[in-house]
CSV table of C-alpha atoms in Angstrom, one decimal:
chain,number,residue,atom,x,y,z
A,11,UNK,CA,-22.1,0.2,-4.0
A,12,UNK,CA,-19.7,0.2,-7.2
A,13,UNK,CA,-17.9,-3.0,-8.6
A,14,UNK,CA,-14.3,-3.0,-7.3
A,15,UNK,CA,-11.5,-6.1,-7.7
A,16,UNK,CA,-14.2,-8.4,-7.8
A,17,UNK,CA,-16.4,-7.4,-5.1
A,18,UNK,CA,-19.1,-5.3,-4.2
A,19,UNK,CA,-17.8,-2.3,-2.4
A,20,UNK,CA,-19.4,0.5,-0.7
A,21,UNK,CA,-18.4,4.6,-2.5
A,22,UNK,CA,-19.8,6.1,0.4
A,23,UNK,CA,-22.3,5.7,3.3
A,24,UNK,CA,-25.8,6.9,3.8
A,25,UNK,CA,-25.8,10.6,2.9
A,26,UNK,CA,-22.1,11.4,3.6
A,27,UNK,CA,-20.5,12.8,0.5
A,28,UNK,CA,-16.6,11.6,-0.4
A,29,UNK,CA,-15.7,15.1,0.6
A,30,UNK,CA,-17.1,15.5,4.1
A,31,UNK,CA,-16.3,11.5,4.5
A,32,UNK,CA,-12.8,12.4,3.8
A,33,UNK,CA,-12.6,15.6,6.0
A,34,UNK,CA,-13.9,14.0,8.7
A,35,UNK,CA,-11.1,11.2,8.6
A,36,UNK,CA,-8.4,14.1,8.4
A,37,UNK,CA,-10.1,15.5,11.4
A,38,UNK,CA,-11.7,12.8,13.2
A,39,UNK,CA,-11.9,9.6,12.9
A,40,UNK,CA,-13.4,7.0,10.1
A,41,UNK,CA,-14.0,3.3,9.4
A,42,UNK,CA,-13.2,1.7,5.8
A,43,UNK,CA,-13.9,-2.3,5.4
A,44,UNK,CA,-10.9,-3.7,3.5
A,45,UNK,CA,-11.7,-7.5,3.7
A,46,UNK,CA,-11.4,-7.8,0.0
A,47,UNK,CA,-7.9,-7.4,0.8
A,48,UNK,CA,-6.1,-10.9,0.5
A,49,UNK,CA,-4.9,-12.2,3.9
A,50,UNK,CA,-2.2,-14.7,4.4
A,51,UNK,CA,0.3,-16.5,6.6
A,52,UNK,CA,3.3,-17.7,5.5
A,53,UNK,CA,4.9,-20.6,8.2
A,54,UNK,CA,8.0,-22.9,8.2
A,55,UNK,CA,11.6,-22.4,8.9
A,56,UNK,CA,12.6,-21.2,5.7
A,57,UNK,CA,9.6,-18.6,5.2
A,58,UNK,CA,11.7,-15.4,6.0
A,59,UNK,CA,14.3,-16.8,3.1
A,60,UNK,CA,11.4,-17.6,0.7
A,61,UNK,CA,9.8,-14.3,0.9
A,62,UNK,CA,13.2,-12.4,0.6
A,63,UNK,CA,13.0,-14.6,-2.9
A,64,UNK,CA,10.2,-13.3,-3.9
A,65,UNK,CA,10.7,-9.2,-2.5
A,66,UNK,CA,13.8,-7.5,-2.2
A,67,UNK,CA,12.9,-6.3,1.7
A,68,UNK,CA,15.2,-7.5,4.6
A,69,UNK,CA,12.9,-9.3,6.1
A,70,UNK,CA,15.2,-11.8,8.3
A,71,UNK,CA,16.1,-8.7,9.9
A,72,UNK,CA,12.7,-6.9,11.1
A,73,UNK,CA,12.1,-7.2,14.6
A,74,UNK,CA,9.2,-9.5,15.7
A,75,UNK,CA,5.8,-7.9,15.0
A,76,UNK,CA,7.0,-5.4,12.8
A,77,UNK,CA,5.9,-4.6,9.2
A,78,UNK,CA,7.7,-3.9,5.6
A,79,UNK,CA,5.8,-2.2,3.1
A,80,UNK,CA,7.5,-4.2,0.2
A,81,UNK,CA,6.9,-5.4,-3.3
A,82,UNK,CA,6.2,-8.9,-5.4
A,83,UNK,CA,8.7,-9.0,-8.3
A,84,UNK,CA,8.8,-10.7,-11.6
A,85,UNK,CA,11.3,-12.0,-13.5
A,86,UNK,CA,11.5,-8.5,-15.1
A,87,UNK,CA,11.8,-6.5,-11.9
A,88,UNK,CA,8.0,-5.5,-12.5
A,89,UNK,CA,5.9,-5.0,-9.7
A,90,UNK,CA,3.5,-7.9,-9.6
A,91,UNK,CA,1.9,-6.2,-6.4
A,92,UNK,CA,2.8,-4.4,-3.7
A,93,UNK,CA,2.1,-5.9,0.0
A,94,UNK,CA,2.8,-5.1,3.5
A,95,UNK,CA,4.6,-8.2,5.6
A,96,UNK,CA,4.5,-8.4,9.2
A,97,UNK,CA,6.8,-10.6,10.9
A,98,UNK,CA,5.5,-12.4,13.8
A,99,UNK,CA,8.4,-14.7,14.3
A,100,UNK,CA,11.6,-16.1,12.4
A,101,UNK,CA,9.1,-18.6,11.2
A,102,UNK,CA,5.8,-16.5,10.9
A,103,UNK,CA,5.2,-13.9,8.4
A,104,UNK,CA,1.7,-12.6,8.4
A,105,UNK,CA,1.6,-10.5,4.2
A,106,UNK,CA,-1.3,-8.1,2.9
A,107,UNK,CA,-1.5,-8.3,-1.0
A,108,UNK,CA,-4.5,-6.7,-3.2
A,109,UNK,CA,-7.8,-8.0,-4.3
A,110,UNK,CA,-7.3,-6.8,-7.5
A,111,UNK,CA,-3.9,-9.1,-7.9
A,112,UNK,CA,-5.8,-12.2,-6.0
A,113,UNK,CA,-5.8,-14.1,-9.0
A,114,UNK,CA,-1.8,-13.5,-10.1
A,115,UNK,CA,-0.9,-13.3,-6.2
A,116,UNK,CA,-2.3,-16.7,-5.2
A,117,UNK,CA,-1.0,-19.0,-9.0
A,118,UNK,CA,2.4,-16.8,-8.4
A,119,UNK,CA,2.7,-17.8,-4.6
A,120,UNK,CA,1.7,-21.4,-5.4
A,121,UNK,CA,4.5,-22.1,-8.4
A,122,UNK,CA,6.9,-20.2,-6.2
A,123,UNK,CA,6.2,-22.7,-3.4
A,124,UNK,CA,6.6,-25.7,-5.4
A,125,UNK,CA,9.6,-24.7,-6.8
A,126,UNK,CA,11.3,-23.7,-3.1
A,127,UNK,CA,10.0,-26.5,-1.6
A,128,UNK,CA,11.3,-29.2,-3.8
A,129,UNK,CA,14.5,-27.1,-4.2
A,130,UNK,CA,17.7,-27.4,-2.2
A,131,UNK,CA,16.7,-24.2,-0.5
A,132,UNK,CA,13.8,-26.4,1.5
A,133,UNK,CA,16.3,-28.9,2.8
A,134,UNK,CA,16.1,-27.4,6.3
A,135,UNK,CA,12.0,-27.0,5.8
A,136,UNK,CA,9.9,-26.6,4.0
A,137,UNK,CA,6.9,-23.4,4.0
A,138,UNK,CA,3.6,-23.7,4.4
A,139,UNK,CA,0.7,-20.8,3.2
A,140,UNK,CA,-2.3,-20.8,4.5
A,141,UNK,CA,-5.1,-17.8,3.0
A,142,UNK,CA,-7.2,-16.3,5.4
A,143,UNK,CA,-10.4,-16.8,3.8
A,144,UNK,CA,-13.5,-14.7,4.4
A,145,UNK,CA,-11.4,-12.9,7.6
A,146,UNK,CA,-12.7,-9.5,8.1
A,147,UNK,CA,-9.9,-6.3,7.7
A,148,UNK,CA,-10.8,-2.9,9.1
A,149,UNK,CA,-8.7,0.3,9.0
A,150,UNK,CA,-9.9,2.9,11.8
A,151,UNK,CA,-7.9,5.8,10.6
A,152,UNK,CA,-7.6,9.6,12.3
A,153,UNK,CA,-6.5,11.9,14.5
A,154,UNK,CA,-9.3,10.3,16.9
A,155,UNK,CA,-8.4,6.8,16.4
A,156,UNK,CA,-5.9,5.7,19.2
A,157,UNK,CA,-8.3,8.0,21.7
A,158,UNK,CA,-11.4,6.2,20.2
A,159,UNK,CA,-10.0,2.0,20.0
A,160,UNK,CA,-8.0,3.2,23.4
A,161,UNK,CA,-11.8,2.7,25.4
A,162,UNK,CA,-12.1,-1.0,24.1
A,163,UNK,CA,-9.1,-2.1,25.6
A,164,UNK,CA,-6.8,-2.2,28.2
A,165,UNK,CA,-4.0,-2.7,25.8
A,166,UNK,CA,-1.8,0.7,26.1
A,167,UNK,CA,-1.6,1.6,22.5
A,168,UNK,CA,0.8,4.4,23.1
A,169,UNK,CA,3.4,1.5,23.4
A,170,UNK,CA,2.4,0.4,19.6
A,171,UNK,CA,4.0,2.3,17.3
A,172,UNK,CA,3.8,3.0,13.3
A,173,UNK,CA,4.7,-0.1,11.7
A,174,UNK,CA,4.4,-2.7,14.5
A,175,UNK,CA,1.5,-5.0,15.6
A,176,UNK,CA,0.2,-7.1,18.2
A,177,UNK,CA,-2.5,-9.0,19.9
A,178,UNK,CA,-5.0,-6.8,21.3
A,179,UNK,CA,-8.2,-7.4,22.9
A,180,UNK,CA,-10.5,-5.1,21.7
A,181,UNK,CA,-14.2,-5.5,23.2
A,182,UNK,CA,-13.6,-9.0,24.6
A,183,UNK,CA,-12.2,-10.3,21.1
A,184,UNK,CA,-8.3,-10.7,20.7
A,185,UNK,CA,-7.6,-9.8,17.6
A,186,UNK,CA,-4.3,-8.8,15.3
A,187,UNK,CA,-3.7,-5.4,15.3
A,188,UNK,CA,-1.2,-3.5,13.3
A,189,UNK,CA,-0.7,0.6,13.0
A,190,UNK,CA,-0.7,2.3,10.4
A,191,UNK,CA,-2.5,2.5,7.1
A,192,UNK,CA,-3.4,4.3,4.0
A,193,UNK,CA,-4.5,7.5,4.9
A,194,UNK,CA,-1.3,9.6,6.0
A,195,UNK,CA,-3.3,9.5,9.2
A,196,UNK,CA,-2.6,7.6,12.6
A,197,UNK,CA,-4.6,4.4,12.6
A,198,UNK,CA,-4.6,0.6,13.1
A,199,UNK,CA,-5.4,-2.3,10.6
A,200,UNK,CA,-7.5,-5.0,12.7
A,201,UNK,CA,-7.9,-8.5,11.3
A,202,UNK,CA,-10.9,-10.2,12.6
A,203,UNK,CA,-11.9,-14.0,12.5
A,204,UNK,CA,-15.0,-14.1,10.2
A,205,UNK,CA,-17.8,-15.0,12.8
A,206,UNK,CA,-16.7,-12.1,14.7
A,207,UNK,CA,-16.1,-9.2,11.7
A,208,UNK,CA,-19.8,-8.1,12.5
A,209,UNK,CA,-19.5,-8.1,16.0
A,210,UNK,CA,-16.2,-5.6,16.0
A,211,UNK,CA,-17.1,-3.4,13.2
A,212,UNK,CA,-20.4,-2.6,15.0
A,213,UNK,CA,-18.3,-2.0,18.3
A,214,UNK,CA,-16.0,0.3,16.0
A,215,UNK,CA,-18.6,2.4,14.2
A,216,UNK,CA,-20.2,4.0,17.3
A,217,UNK,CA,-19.9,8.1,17.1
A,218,UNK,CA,-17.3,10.1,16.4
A,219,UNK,CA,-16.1,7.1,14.0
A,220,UNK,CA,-18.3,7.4,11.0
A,221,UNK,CA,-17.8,4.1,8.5
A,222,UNK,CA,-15.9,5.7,5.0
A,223,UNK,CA,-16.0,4.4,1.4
A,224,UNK,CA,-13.5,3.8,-1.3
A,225,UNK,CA,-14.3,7.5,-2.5
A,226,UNK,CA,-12.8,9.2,1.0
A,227,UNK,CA,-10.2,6.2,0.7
A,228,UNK,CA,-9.1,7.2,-2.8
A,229,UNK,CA,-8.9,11.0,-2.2
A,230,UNK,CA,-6.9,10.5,1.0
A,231,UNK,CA,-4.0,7.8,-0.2
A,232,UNK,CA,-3.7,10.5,-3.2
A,233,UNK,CA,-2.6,12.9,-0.4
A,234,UNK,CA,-0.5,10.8,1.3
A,235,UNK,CA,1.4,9.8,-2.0
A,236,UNK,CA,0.0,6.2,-1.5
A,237,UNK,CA,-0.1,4.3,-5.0
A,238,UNK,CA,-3.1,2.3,-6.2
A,239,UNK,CA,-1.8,-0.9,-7.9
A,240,UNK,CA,-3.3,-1.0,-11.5
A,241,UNK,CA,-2.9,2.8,-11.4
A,242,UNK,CA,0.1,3.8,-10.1
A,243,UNK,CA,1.9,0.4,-10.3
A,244,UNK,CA,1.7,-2.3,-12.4
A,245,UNK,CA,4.2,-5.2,-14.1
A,246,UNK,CA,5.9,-3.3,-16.6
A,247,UNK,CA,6.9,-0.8,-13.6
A,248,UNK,CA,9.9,-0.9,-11.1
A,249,UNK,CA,10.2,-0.4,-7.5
A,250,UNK,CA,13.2,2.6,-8.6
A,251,UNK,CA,10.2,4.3,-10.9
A,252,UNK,CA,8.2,3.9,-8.9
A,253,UNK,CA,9.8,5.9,-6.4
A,254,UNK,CA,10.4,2.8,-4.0
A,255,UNK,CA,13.8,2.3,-3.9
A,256,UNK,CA,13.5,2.4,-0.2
A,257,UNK,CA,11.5,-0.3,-0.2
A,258,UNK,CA,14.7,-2.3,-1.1
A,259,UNK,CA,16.9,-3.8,1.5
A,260,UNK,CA,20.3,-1.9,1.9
A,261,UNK,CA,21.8,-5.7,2.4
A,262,UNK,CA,20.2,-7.0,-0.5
A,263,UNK,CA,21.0,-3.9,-3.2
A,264,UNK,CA,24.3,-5.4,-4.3
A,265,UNK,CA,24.5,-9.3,-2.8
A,266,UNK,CA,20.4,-10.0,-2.5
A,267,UNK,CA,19.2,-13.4,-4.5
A,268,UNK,CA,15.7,-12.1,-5.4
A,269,UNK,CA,13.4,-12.7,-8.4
A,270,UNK,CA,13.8,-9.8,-10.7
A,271,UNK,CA,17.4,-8.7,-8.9
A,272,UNK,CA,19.4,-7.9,-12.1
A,273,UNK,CA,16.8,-5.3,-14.0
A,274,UNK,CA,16.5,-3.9,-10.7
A,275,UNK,CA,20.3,-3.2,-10.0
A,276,UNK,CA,20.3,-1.8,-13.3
A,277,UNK,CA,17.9,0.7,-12.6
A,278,UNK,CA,19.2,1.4,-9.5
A,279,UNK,CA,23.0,1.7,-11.2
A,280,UNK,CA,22.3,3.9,-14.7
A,281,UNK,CA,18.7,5.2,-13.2
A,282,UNK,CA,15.7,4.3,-14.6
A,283,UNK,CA,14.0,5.8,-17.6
A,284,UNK,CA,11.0,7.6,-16.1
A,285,UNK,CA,9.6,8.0,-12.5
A,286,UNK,CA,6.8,8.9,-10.6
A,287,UNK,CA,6.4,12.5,-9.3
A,288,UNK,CA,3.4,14.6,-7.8
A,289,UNK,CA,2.2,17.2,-9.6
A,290,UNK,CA,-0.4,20.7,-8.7
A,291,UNK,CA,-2.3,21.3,-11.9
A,292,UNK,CA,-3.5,25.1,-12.3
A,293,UNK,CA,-7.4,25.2,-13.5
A,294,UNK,CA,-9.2,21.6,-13.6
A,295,UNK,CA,-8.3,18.2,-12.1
A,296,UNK,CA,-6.0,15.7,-14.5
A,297,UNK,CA,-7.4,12.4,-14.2
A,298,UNK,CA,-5.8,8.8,-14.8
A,299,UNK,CA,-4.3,8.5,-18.9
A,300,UNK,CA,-4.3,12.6,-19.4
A,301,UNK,CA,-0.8,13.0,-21.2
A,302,UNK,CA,1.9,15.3,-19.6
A,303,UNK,CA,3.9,17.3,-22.0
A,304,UNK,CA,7.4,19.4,-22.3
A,305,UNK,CA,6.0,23.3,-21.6
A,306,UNK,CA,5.8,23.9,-25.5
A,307,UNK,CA,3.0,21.3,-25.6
A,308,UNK,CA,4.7,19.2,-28.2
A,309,UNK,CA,6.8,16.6,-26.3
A,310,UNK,CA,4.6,14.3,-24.9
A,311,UNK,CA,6.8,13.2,-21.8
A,312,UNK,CA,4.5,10.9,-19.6
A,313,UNK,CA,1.3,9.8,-18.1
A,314,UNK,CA,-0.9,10.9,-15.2
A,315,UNK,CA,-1.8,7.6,-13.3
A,316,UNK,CA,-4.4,9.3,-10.6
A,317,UNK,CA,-5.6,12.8,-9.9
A,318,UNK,CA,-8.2,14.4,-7.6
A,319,UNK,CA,-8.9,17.7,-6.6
A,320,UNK,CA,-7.7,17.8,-3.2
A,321,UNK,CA,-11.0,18.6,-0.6
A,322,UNK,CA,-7.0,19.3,1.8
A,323,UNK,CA,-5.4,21.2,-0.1
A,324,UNK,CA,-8.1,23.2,-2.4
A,325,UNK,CA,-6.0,22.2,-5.4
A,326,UNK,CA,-6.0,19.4,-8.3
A,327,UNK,CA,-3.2,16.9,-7.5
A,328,UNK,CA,-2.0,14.4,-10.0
A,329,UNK,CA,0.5,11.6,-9.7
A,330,UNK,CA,2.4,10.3,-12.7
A,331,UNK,CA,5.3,9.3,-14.8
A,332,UNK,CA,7.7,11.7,-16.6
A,333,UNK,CA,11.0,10.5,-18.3
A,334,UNK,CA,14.6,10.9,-16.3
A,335,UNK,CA,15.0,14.3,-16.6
A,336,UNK,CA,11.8,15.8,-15.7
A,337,UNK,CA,10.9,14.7,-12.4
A,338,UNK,CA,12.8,17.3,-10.4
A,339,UNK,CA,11.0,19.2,-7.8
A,340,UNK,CA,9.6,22.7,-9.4
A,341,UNK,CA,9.9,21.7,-12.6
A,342,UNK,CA,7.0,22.9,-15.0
A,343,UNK,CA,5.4,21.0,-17.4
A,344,UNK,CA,1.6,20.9,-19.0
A,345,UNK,CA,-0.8,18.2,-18.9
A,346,UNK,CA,-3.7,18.1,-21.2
A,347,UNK,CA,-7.1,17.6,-19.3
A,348,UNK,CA,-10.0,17.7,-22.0
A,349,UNK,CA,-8.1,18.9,-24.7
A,350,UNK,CA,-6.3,21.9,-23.1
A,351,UNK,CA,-2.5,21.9,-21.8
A,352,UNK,CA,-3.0,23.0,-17.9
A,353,UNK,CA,0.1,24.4,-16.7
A,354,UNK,CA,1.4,22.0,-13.6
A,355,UNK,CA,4.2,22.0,-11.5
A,356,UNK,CA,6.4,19.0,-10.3
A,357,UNK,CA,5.5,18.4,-6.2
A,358,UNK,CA,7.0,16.7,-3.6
A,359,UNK,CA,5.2,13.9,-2.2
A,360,UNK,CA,3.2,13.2,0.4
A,361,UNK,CA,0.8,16.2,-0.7
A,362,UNK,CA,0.0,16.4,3.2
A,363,UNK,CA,2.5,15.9,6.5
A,364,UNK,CA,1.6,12.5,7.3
A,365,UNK,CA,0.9,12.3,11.2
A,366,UNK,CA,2.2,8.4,11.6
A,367,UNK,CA,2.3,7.7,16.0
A,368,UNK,CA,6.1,7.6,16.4
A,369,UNK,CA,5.7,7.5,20.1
């Protein structure tokens, strides 16, 4: 157990090494508790317009029970946190932000509300947020997954693709679920009411499932070019260096009223100043703060933000931020792990094919 965003969390289980826990998701299938994560709903008839205040997604446009992976902005165009929304109705947004951001999430939500809801933007109704405290959040993630969960219900999961949810009944208990995740991997995110969290994940964790730790978790998002926030993202970061541009509503790049819309459109117009890029570093693993420099080892020209060695790939991956400039693909560049330039090349990201159920 190691101290994470406030909580307790569990590295690994029982004798399973991050490696093997990791493989075995990539092969198989695995169980990782995220109910640290912060769950909320967002109600009322103007919700879909208040949260397109607060991200720069097209929300009013998502089909019901569909999902945005989409970004909190400050007044700077930073990235307060990233979040996935799921829209359950015009007037139903179910939204996914980070344990580590709770704090900042939850004051930032509340002064938004009071602001929109005693604003003229209210004057057809006002929203409502309601925190799902102590709900349990599971992420079954594999290849095995949908062949695994498929046995607890009569709900035809084939019909559920990447990026949608719904009500399924899973062992007797309806619960929310939603596919995808943070792996690369086919798999479901399944929110569970707290007095039945033990219930399910003891229903969930039967063999070939094994349960997996943030270790396996960290490896595997590195893979799938998933960022951390407080790593890979943080306030003084936009969504165009960041590489999530596409995260941005086409509707709402030139005419969107969002907090944070002006620094954004002037990134997206002149480019921003540095971006993030994948990298394969030759020799030993770059971890988070080594510097990246020009290939004459003077120039420092960015940060990594997370590396690993890849237990996929049988290399050391790194993601990072170089200045404009340096982030095309194959370009070469050193990074200095322990005091010695390593000679690393810029990599298209994901690391791995993602294998998402498209139907």
């Amino acid at each position: 157990m190691v101290p994470f965003a406030g909580y307790a969390m569990p590295l690994s289980y029982g004798s399973v090494g991050q490696v093997a826990s990791h493989n075995h998701v990539r092969t198989s299938a695995g169980l990782f508790d995220v109910g640290h994560m912060v769950q909320s709903n967002f109600r009322g008839v103007t919700a879909a317009a208040f949260l397109e205040w607060l991200t720069p997604s097209s929300l009013k446009s998502l089909s019901p029970y569909s999902s945005a992976l989409s970004v909190i902005l400050n007044e700077n165009g930073g990235i307060i946190d990233d979040t996935v929304i799921t829209k359950h109705s015009d007037d139903a947004f179910y939204v996914v932000t980070n344990a580590g951001r709770r704090d900042r999430d939850l004051a930032w939500f509340r002064q938004k509300l009071e602001e929109w809801n005693s604003g003229e933007q209210a004057k057809d109704g006002k929203v409502e947020h309601e925190v799902l405290e102590d709900w349990g959040l599971v992420a079954l993630q594999g290849p095995q997954a949908a062949e695994y969960l498929q046995k607890s219900t009569s709900f035809d999961l084939a019909k559920l693709t990447f990026g949608k949810s719904a009500y399924v009944t899973i062992g007797g208990f309806t619960l929310h679920v939603a596919r995808g995740g943070y792996t690369g991997e086919d798999g479901f995110e399944i929110s569970i009411p707290p007095s039945q969290t033990v219930d399910v994940v003891q229903l969930l964790s039967q063999s070939p499932v094994q349960l997996a730790g943030l270790g396996a978790r960290d490896s595997l998002r590195l893979e799938a070019g998933m960022c951390l926030y407080g790593n890979d993202l943080d306030e003084d970061t936009s969504p165009v260096e960041a590489g999530l541009s596409w995260v941005i509503g086409k509707d709402r790049k030139e005419s969107g009223n969002f907090i944070g819309a002006d620094s954004l459109r002037k990134h997206l117009k002149d480019g921003p100043p540095r971006r993030r890029v994948g990298l394969v570093v030759e020799g030993a693993p770059a971890r988070q703060g080594a510097q990246i420099f020009a290939p004459s080892g003077k120039d420092m020209i960015g940060k990594v933000t997370s590396g690993i060695p890849s237990p996929t790939l049988n290399k050391n991956i790194a993601m990072g931020y170089v200045l404009s400039g340096w982030h095309k693909k194959g370009t070469e560049v050193e990074v200095d792990v322990r005091n010695k330039l390593r000679k690393a090349v810029v990599t298209p990201m994901p690391f791995i094919k993602p294998n998402y159920w498209r139907g």
